[in-house]
Coordinates of C-alpha atoms in Angstrom, one line a residue:
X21 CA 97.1 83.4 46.9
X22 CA 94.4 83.7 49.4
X23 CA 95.6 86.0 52.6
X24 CA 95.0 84.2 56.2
X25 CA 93.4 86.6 58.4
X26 CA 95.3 87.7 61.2
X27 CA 93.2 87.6 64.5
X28 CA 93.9 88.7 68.1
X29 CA 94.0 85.6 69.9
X30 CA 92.4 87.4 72.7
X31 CA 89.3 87.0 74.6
X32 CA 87.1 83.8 74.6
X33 CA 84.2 83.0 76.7
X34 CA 85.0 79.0 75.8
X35 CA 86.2 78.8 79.3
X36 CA 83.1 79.6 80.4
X37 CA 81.5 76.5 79.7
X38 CA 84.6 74.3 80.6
X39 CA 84.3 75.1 84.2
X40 CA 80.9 74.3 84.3
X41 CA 81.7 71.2 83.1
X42 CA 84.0 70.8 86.1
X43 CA 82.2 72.1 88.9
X44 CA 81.0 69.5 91.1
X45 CA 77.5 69.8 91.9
X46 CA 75.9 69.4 95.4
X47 CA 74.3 66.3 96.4
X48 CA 70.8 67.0 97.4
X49 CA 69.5 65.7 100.3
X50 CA 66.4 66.1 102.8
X51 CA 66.8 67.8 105.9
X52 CA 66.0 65.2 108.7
X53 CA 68.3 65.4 111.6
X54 CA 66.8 62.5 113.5
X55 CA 67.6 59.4 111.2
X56 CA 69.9 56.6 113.3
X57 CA 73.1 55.5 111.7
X58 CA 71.6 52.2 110.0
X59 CA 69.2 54.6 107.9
X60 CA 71.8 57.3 106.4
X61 CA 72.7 55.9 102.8
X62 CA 69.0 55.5 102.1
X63 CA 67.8 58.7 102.8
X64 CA 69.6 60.6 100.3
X65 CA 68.5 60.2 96.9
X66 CA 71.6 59.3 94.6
X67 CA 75.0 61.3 94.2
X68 CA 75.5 63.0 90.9
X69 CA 78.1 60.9 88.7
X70 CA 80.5 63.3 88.6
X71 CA 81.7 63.3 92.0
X72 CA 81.3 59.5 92.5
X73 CA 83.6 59.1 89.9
X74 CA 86.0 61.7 91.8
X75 CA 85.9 59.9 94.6
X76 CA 86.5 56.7 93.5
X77 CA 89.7 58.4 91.5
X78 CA 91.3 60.4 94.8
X79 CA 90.1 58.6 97.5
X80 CA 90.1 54.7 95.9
X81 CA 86.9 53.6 97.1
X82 CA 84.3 51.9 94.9
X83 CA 81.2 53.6 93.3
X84 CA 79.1 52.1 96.0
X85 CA 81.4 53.0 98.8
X86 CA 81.5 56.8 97.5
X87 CA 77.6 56.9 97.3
X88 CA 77.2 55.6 101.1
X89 CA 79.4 58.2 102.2
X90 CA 78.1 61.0 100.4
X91 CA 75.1 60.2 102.0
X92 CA 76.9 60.1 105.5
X93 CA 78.5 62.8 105.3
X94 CA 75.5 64.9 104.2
X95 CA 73.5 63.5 107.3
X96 CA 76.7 64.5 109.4
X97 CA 76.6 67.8 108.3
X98 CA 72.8 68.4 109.8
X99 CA 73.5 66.6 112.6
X100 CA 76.6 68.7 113.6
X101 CA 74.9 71.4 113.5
X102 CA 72.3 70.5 115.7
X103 CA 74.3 69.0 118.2
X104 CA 77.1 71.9 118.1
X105 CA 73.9 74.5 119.1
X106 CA 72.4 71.6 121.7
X107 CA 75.7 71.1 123.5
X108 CA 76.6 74.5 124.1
X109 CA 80.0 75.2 125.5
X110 CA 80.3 71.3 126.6
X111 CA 80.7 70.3 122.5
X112 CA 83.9 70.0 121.8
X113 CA 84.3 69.4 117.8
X114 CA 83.1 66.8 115.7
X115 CA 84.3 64.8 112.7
X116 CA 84.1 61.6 110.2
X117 CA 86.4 58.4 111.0
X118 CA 89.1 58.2 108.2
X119 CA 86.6 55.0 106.7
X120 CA 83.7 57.3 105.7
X121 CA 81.4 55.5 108.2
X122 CA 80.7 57.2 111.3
X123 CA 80.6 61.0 113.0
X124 CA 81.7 61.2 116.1
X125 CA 81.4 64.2 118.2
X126 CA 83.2 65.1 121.7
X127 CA 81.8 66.3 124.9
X128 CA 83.1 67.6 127.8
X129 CA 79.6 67.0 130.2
X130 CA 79.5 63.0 130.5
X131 CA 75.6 63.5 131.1
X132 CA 75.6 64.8 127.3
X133 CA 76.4 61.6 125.7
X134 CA 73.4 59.8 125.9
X135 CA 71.7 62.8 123.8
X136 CA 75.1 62.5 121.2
X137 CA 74.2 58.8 120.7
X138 CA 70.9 59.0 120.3
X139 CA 71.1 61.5 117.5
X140 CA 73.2 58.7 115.4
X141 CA 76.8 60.0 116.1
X142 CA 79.4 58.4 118.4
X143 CA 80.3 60.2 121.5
X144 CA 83.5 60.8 122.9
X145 CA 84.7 62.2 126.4
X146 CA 86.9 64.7 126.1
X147 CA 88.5 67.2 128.2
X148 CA 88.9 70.8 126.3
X149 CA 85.7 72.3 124.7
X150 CA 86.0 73.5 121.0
X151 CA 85.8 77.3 122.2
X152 CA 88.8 75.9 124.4
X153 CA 90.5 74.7 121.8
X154 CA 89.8 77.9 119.9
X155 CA 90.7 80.9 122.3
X156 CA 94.7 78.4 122.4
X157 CA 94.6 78.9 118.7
X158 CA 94.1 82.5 119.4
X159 CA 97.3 82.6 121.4
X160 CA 99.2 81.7 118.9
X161 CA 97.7 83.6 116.2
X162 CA 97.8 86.5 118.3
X163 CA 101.8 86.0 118.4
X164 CA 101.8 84.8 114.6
X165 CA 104.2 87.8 114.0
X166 CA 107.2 86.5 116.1
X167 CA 106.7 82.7 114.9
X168 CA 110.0 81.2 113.5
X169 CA 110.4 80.6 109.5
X170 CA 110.4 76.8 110.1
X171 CA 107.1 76.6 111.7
X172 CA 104.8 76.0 108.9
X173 CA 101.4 76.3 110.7
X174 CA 99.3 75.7 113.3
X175 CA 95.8 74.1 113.8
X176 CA 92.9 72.8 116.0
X177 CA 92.6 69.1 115.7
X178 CA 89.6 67.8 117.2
X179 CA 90.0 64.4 117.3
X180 CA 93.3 65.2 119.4
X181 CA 91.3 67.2 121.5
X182 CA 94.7 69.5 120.8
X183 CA 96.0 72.4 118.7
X184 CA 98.7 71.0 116.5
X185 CA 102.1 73.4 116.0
X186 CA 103.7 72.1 112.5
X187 CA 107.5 72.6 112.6
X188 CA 110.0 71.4 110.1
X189 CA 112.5 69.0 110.9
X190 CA 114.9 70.6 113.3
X191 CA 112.4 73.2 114.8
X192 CA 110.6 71.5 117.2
X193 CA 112.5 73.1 120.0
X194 CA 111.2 77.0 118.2
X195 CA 108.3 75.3 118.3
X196 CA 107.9 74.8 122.1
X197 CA 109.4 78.6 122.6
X198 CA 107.1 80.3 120.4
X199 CA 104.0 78.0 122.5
X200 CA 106.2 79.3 125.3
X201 CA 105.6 82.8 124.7
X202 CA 102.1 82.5 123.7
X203 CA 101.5 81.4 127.1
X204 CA 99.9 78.3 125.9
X205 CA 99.5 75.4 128.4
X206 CA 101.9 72.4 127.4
X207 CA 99.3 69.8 127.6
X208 CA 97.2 71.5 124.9
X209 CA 99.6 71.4 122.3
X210 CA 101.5 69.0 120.4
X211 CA 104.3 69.4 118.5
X212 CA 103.9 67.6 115.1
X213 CA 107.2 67.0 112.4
X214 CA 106.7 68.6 108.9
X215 CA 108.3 69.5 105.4
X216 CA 105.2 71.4 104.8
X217 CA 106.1 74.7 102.7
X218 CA 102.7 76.3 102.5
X219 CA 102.8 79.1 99.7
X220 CA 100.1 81.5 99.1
X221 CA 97.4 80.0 97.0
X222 CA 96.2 83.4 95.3
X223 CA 99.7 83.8 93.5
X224 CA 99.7 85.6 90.4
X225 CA 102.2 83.8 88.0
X226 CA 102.1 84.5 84.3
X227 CA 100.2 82.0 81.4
X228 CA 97.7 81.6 84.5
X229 CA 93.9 82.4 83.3
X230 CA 92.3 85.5 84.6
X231 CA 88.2 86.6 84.0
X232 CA 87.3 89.9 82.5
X233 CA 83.7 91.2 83.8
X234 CA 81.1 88.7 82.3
X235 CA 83.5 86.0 81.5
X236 CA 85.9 86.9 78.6
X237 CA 89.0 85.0 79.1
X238 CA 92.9 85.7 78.9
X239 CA 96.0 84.9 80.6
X240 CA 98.0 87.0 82.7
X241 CA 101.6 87.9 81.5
X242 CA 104.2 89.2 84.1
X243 CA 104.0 90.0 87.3
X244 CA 105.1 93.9 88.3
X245 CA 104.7 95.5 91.6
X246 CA 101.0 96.2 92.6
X247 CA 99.8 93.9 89.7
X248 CA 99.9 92.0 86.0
X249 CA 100.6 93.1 82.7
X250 CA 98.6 91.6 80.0
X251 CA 97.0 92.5 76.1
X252 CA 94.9 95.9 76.0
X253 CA 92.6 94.1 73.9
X254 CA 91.2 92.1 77.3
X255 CA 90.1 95.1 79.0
X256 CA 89.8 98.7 79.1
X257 CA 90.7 101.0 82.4
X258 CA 87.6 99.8 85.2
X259 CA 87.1 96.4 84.2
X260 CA 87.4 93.8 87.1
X261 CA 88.9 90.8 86.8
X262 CA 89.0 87.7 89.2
X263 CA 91.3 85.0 89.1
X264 CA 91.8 81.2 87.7
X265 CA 89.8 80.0 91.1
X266 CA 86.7 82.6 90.5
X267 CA 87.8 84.9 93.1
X268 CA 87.9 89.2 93.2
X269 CA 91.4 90.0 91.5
X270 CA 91.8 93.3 90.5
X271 CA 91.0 96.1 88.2
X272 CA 92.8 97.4 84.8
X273 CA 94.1 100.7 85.5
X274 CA 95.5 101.1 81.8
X275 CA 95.0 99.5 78.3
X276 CA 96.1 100.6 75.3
X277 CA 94.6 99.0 71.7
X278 CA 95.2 99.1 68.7
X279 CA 97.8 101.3 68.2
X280 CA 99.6 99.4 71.1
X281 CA 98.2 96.3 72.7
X282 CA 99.0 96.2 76.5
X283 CA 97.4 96.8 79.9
X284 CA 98.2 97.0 83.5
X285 CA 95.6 95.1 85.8
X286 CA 96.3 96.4 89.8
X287 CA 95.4 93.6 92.3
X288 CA 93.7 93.7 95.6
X289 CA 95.8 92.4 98.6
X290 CA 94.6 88.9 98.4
X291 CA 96.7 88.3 95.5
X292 CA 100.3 88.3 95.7
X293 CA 102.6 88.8 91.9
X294 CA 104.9 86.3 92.3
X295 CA 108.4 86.5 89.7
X296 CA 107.6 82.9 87.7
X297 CA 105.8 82.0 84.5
X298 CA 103.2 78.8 84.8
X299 CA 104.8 76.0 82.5
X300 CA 101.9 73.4 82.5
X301 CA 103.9 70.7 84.0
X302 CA 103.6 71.0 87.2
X303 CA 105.8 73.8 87.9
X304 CA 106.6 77.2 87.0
X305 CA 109.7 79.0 85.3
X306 CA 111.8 81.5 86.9
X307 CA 111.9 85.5 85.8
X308 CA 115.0 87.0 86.4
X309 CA 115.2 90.0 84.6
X310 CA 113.8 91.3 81.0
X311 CA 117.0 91.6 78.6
X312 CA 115.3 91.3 75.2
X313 CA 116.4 88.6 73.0
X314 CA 117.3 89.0 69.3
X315 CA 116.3 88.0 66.1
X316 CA 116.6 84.3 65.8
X317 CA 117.3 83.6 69.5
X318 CA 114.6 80.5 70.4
X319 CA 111.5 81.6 73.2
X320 CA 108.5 80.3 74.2
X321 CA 104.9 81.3 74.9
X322 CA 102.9 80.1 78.0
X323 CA 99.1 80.8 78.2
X324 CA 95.7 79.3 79.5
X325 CA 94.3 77.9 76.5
X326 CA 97.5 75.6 74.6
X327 CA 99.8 75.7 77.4
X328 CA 103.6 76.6 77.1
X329 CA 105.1 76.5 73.2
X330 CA 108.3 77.1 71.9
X331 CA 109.8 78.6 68.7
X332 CA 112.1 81.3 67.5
X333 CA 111.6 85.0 67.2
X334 CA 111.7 86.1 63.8
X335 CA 111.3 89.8 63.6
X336 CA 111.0 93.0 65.9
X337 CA 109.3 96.2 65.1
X338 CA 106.5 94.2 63.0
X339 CA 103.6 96.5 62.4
X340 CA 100.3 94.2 62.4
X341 CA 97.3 95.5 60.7
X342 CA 93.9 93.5 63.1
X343 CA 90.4 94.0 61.5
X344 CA 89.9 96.5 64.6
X345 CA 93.0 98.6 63.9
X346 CA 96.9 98.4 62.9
X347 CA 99.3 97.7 65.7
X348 CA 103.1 98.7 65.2
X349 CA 106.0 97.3 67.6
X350 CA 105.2 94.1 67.4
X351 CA 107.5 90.8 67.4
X352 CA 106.9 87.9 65.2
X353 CA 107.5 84.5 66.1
X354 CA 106.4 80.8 64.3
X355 CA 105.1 79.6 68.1
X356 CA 101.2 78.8 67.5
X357 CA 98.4 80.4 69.8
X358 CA 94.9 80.1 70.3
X359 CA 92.0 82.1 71.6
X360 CA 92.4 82.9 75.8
X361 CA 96.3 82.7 75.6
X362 CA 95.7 85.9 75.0
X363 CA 98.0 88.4 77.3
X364 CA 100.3 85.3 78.1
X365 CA 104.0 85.5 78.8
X366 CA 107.0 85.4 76.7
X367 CA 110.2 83.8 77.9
X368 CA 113.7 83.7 76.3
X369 CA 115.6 81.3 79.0
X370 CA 114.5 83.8 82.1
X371 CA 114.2 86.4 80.6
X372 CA 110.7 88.3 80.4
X373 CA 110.4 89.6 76.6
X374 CA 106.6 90.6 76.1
X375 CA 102.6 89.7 76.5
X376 CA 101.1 87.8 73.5
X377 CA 98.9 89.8 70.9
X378 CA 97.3 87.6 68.6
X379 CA 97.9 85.5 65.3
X380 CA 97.2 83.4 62.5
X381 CA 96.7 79.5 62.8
X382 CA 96.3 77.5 65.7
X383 CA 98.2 75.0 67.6
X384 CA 96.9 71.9 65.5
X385 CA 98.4 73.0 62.5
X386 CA 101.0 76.2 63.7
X387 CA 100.8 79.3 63.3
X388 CA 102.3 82.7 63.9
X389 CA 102.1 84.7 66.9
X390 CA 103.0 88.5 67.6
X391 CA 103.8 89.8 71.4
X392 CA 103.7 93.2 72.6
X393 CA 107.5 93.8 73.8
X394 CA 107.3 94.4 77.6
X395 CA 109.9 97.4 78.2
X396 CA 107.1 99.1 76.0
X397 CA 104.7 98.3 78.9
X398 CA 107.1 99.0 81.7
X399 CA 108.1 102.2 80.3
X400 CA 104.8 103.6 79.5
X401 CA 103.1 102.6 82.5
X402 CA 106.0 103.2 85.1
X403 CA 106.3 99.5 86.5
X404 CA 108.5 97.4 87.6
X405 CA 109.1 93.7 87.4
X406 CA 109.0 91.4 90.1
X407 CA 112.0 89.4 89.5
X408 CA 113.3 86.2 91.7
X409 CA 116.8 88.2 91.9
X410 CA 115.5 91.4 93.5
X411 CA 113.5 90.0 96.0
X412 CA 110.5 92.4 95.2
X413 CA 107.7 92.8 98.1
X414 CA 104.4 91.2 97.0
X415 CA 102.5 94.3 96.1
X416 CA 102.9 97.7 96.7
X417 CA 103.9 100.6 95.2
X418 CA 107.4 102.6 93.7
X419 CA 107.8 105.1 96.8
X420 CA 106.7 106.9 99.7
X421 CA 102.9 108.1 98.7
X422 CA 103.2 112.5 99.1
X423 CA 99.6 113.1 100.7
X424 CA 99.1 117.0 101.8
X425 CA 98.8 117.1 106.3
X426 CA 94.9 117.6 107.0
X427 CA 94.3 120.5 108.3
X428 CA 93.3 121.0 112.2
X429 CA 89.6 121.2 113.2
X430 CA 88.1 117.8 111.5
X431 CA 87.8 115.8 114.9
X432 CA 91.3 113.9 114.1
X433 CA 94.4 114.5 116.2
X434 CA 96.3 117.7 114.8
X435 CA 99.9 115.2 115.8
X436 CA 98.5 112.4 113.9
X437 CA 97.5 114.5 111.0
X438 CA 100.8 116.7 110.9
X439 CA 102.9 113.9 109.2
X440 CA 103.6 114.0 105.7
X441 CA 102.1 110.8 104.9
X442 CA 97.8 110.9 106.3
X443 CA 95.8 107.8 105.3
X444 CA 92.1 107.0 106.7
X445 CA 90.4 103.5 107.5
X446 CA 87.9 101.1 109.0
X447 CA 88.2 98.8 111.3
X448 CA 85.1 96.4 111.1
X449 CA 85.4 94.0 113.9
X450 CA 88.1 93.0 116.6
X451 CA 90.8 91.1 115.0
X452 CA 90.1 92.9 111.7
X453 CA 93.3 93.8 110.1
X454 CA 94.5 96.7 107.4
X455 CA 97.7 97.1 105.4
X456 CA 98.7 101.0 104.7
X457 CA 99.2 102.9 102.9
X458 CA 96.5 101.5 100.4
X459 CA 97.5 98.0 101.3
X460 CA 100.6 98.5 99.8
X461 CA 104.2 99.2 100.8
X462 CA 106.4 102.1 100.1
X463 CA 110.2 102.5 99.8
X464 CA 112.3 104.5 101.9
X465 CA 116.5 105.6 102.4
X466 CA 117.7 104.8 106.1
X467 CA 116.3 107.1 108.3
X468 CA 114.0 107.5 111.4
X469 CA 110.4 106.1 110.9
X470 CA 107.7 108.1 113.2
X471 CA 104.3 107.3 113.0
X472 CA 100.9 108.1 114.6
X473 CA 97.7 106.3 115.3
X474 CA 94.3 108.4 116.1
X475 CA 91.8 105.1 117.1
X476 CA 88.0 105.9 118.0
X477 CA 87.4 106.5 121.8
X478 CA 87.3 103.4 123.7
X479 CA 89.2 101.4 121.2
X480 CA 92.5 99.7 121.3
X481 CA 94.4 99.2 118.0
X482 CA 97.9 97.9 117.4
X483 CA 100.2 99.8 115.0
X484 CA 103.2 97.6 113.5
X485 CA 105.9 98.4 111.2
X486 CA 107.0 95.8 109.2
X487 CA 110.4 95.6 106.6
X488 CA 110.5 93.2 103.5
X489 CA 113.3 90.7 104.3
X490 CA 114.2 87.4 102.2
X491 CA 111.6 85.8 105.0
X492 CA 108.8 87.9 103.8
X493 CA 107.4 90.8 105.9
X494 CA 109.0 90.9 109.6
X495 CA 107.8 93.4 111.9
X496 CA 110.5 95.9 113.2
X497 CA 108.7 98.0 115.4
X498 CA 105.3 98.1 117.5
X499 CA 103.5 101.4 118.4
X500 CA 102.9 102.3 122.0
X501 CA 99.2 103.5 123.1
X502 CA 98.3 106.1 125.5
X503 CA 94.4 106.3 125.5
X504 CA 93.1 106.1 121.6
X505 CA 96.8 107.7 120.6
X506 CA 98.9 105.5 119.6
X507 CA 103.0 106.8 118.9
X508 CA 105.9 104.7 117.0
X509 CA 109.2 105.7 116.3
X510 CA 111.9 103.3 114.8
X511 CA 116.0 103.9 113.4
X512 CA 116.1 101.5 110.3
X513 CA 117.8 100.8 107.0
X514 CA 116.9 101.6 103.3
X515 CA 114.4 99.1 102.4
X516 CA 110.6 98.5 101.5
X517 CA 107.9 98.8 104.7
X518 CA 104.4 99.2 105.7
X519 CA 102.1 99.8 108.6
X520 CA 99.8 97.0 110.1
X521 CA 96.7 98.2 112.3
X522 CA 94.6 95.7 114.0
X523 CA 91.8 96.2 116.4
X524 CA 92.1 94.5 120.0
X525 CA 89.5 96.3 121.3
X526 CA 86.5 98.2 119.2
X527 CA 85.5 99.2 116.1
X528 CA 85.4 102.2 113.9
X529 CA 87.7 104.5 111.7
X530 CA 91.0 105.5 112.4
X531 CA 93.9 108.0 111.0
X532 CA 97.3 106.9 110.6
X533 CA 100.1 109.5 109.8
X534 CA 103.7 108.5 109.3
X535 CA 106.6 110.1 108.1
X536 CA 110.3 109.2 107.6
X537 CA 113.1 111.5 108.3

């Protein structure tokens, strides 16, 4: 009988192509500002198919309806950008009437709506500015810290001529004290009634895709503290990855293939691991914990090219013998697979059992599919799962980073650099912020915190200390500044923490030394 080759169902550049295929492209337009209203739609020459359809689907407007607005909306867009460096500090935001039809475009200056009018817009009299409008955002942002749980957000709206607080039913009252504290004026603000829940939209969850270098394709498997595990055959130590939405992820640290088939991609801080596997549906599955399942026991498979699959495990310590090498440890399973599921997770109930190797068959006609049990990966690689029942901090690292003091002499404050924890930065503009150390966390036993902040001359920078709570990070303590020195010192529990610097005033490196005793 003729043997079926076993293949790694790893890396695929199919994807590729597919999101080409989805990518909306832009419509083209001229670049005339100074058309009137009645002459928009003709202007542009005709939208791409693609996103008429869309339209027509999301918004339920007709083909012809979805063209004339495409066509306003890229006139608007000129327009508004004329105006908005015409009008100066009397414009005060602009936007398109829920129909599709018009721009409208405020004004403080009642002499300045002739000129809105004539360019094709509507005018509109209002009485805050959009840098107004603005610098009352700032307010709040600049209090974001001390903002209660149930307020979900906060926003300019300019067809208000307001900043909007969103609070969930209950907490409009919070709402109105943190404004209160912010020192924002009452009449600028309005207090709007929401079950919004926003969630970070750079999660890592596992099955999701992920992008190796040039475009090779594979799905991440679990989520562990400062990163993903996933196959070794998707990448060796350096490669970069980005995410499912095309944006900078992370880089593998460690890969190990054949021989062993796992790897450890670290993520940058605008990705958080997050303790759920993506089912396909609509939602994700829990991970509690990682107790392996026996022989027989029923599990299934979720990754970025078929999706999640089910089936039964049928036997542990499988050696598997690829065309680029034998791999031994391996579990066996009759769930199917396909090229990019590559690296995907493997779920017994809640339970986190492995990262998916490859196979024979596909998912037309089944298959078997072999995973790379994930205590191997854990153990090898010293990680630790992020599980929904520990409440692990997004990110970070195992424990408190040992760095050896800098020595005196280098232009840096001998206090600062004294503490048994130094770490440099770079503060790039005012408001920049910078997570430390590394833009990570570390774990510490109760204890007294001490920390100290050498800014550049001239320069004002906030030091924070924040504690992982069941909220998410809460700062605990704020530093206090005498000149470019900047001192904190805080009595806390065991727990996981980190520093936050921000620039108020200046720009430039800084040193941060902390210790905890």
């Amino acid at each position: 009988m003729r043997r079926r080759r076993v293949i790694t169902a790893g890396v695929t550049v199919a994807a590729v192509g597919l999101l080409a295929a989805v990518t909306l492209p832009a419509v083209a337009g001229d670049d005339r500002t100074d058309q009137p209203a009645t002459d928009r739609a003709g202007a542009e020459p005709p939208a791409a198919t693609e996103i008429v359809t869309a339209l027509g689907r999301d918004l339920g407007v007709s083909a012809a309806d979805a063209r004339t607005r495409l066509a306003t909306e890229r006139w608007a867009g000129r327009t508004v950008a004329t105006l908005r460096a015409d009008l100066g500090d009397a414009y005060g935001g602009a936007w398109i009437t829920a129909d599709g039809t018009d721009l409208v475009v405020a004004v403080t200056d009642p002499d300045l709506v002739a000129q809105v009018d004539a360019s094709g817009a509507k005018a509109r009299l209002v009485q805050r500015s959009q840098r107004q409008l603005d610098a009352v955002k700032r307010q709040l942002d600049g209090d974001a810290e001390t903002a209660n749980p149930d307020l979900a957000g906060w926003y300019v709206d300019v067809a208000d001529n307001t900043v909007v607080l969103l609070a969930r039913p209950g907490a409009q009252a919070a709402a109105r004290d943190f404004a209160a504290v912010a020192a924002v004026p009452a009449d600028a603000l309005r207090v709007e009634v929401s079950d919004e829940a926003p969630v970070p939209l750079f999660d890592v969850r596992g099955g999701d895709p992920y992008f190796i270098g040039a475009g090779g394709r594979c799905s991440v498997g679990f989520s562990v503290v400062g990163g993903f595990v996933t196959a070794g055959h998707c990448g060796r130590p350096g490669d970069t990855t980005t995410g499912f939405n095309q944006q900078a992820q992370g880089v593998f640290q460690a890969s190990s293939f054949p021989g062993d088939d796992w790897a450890f991609v670290a993520v940058n801080g605008d990705w958080t691991p997050q303790p759920v596997v993506n089912d396909f549906n609509g939602g994700t599955l829990p991970v509690a914990g990682a107790t392996e399942a026996p022989v027989g026991a029923s599990i299934c498979r979720s990754g970025s090219t078929t999706g999640t699959r089910c089936g039964v495990i049928q036997a542990r310590n499988v050696t598997v013998n690829y065309p680029e090498g034998a791999v031994t440890g391996l579990t066996r399973t009759d769930v199917c697979a396909e090229p990019g599921d590559s690296g995907g997770a493997w779920l017994s109930g809640d339970q986190a059992q492995g990262v998916t190797s490859g196979g024979s068959g596909n998912c037309r006609v089944g298959g078997v599919t072999f995973f790379q049990p994930l205590a191997e990966i854990l153990e090898a690689n010293n990680l630790t799962l992020v599980t929904t029942g520990a409440g692990t901090p997004p990110g970070g690292g195992p424990a408190v980073p040992t760095v050896a003091p800098t020595p005196p002499g280098d232009g840096s404050s001998e206090g600062c650099a004294g503490h048994e924890v130094v770490r440099r930065g770079e503060l790039d503009a005012v408001g920049d912020r910078q997570v430390q150390p590394d833009g990570r966390f570390f774990r510490a036993g109760a204890g007294r915190h001490s920390a100290c902040l050498q800014a550049p001359d001239g320069a004002r920078y906030d030091l924070a200390l924040q504690r992982f709570t069941a909220a998410g990070w809460r700062t605990v303590a704020r530093g206090d500044a005498d000149g470019s020195v900047t001192e904190l010192s805080f009595s806390g529990p065991a727990g996981s923490y980190r520093y936050r610097i921000g620039s108020e005033q200046g720009v430039g490196g800084y040193l941060l030394g902390f210790s905890v005793n």
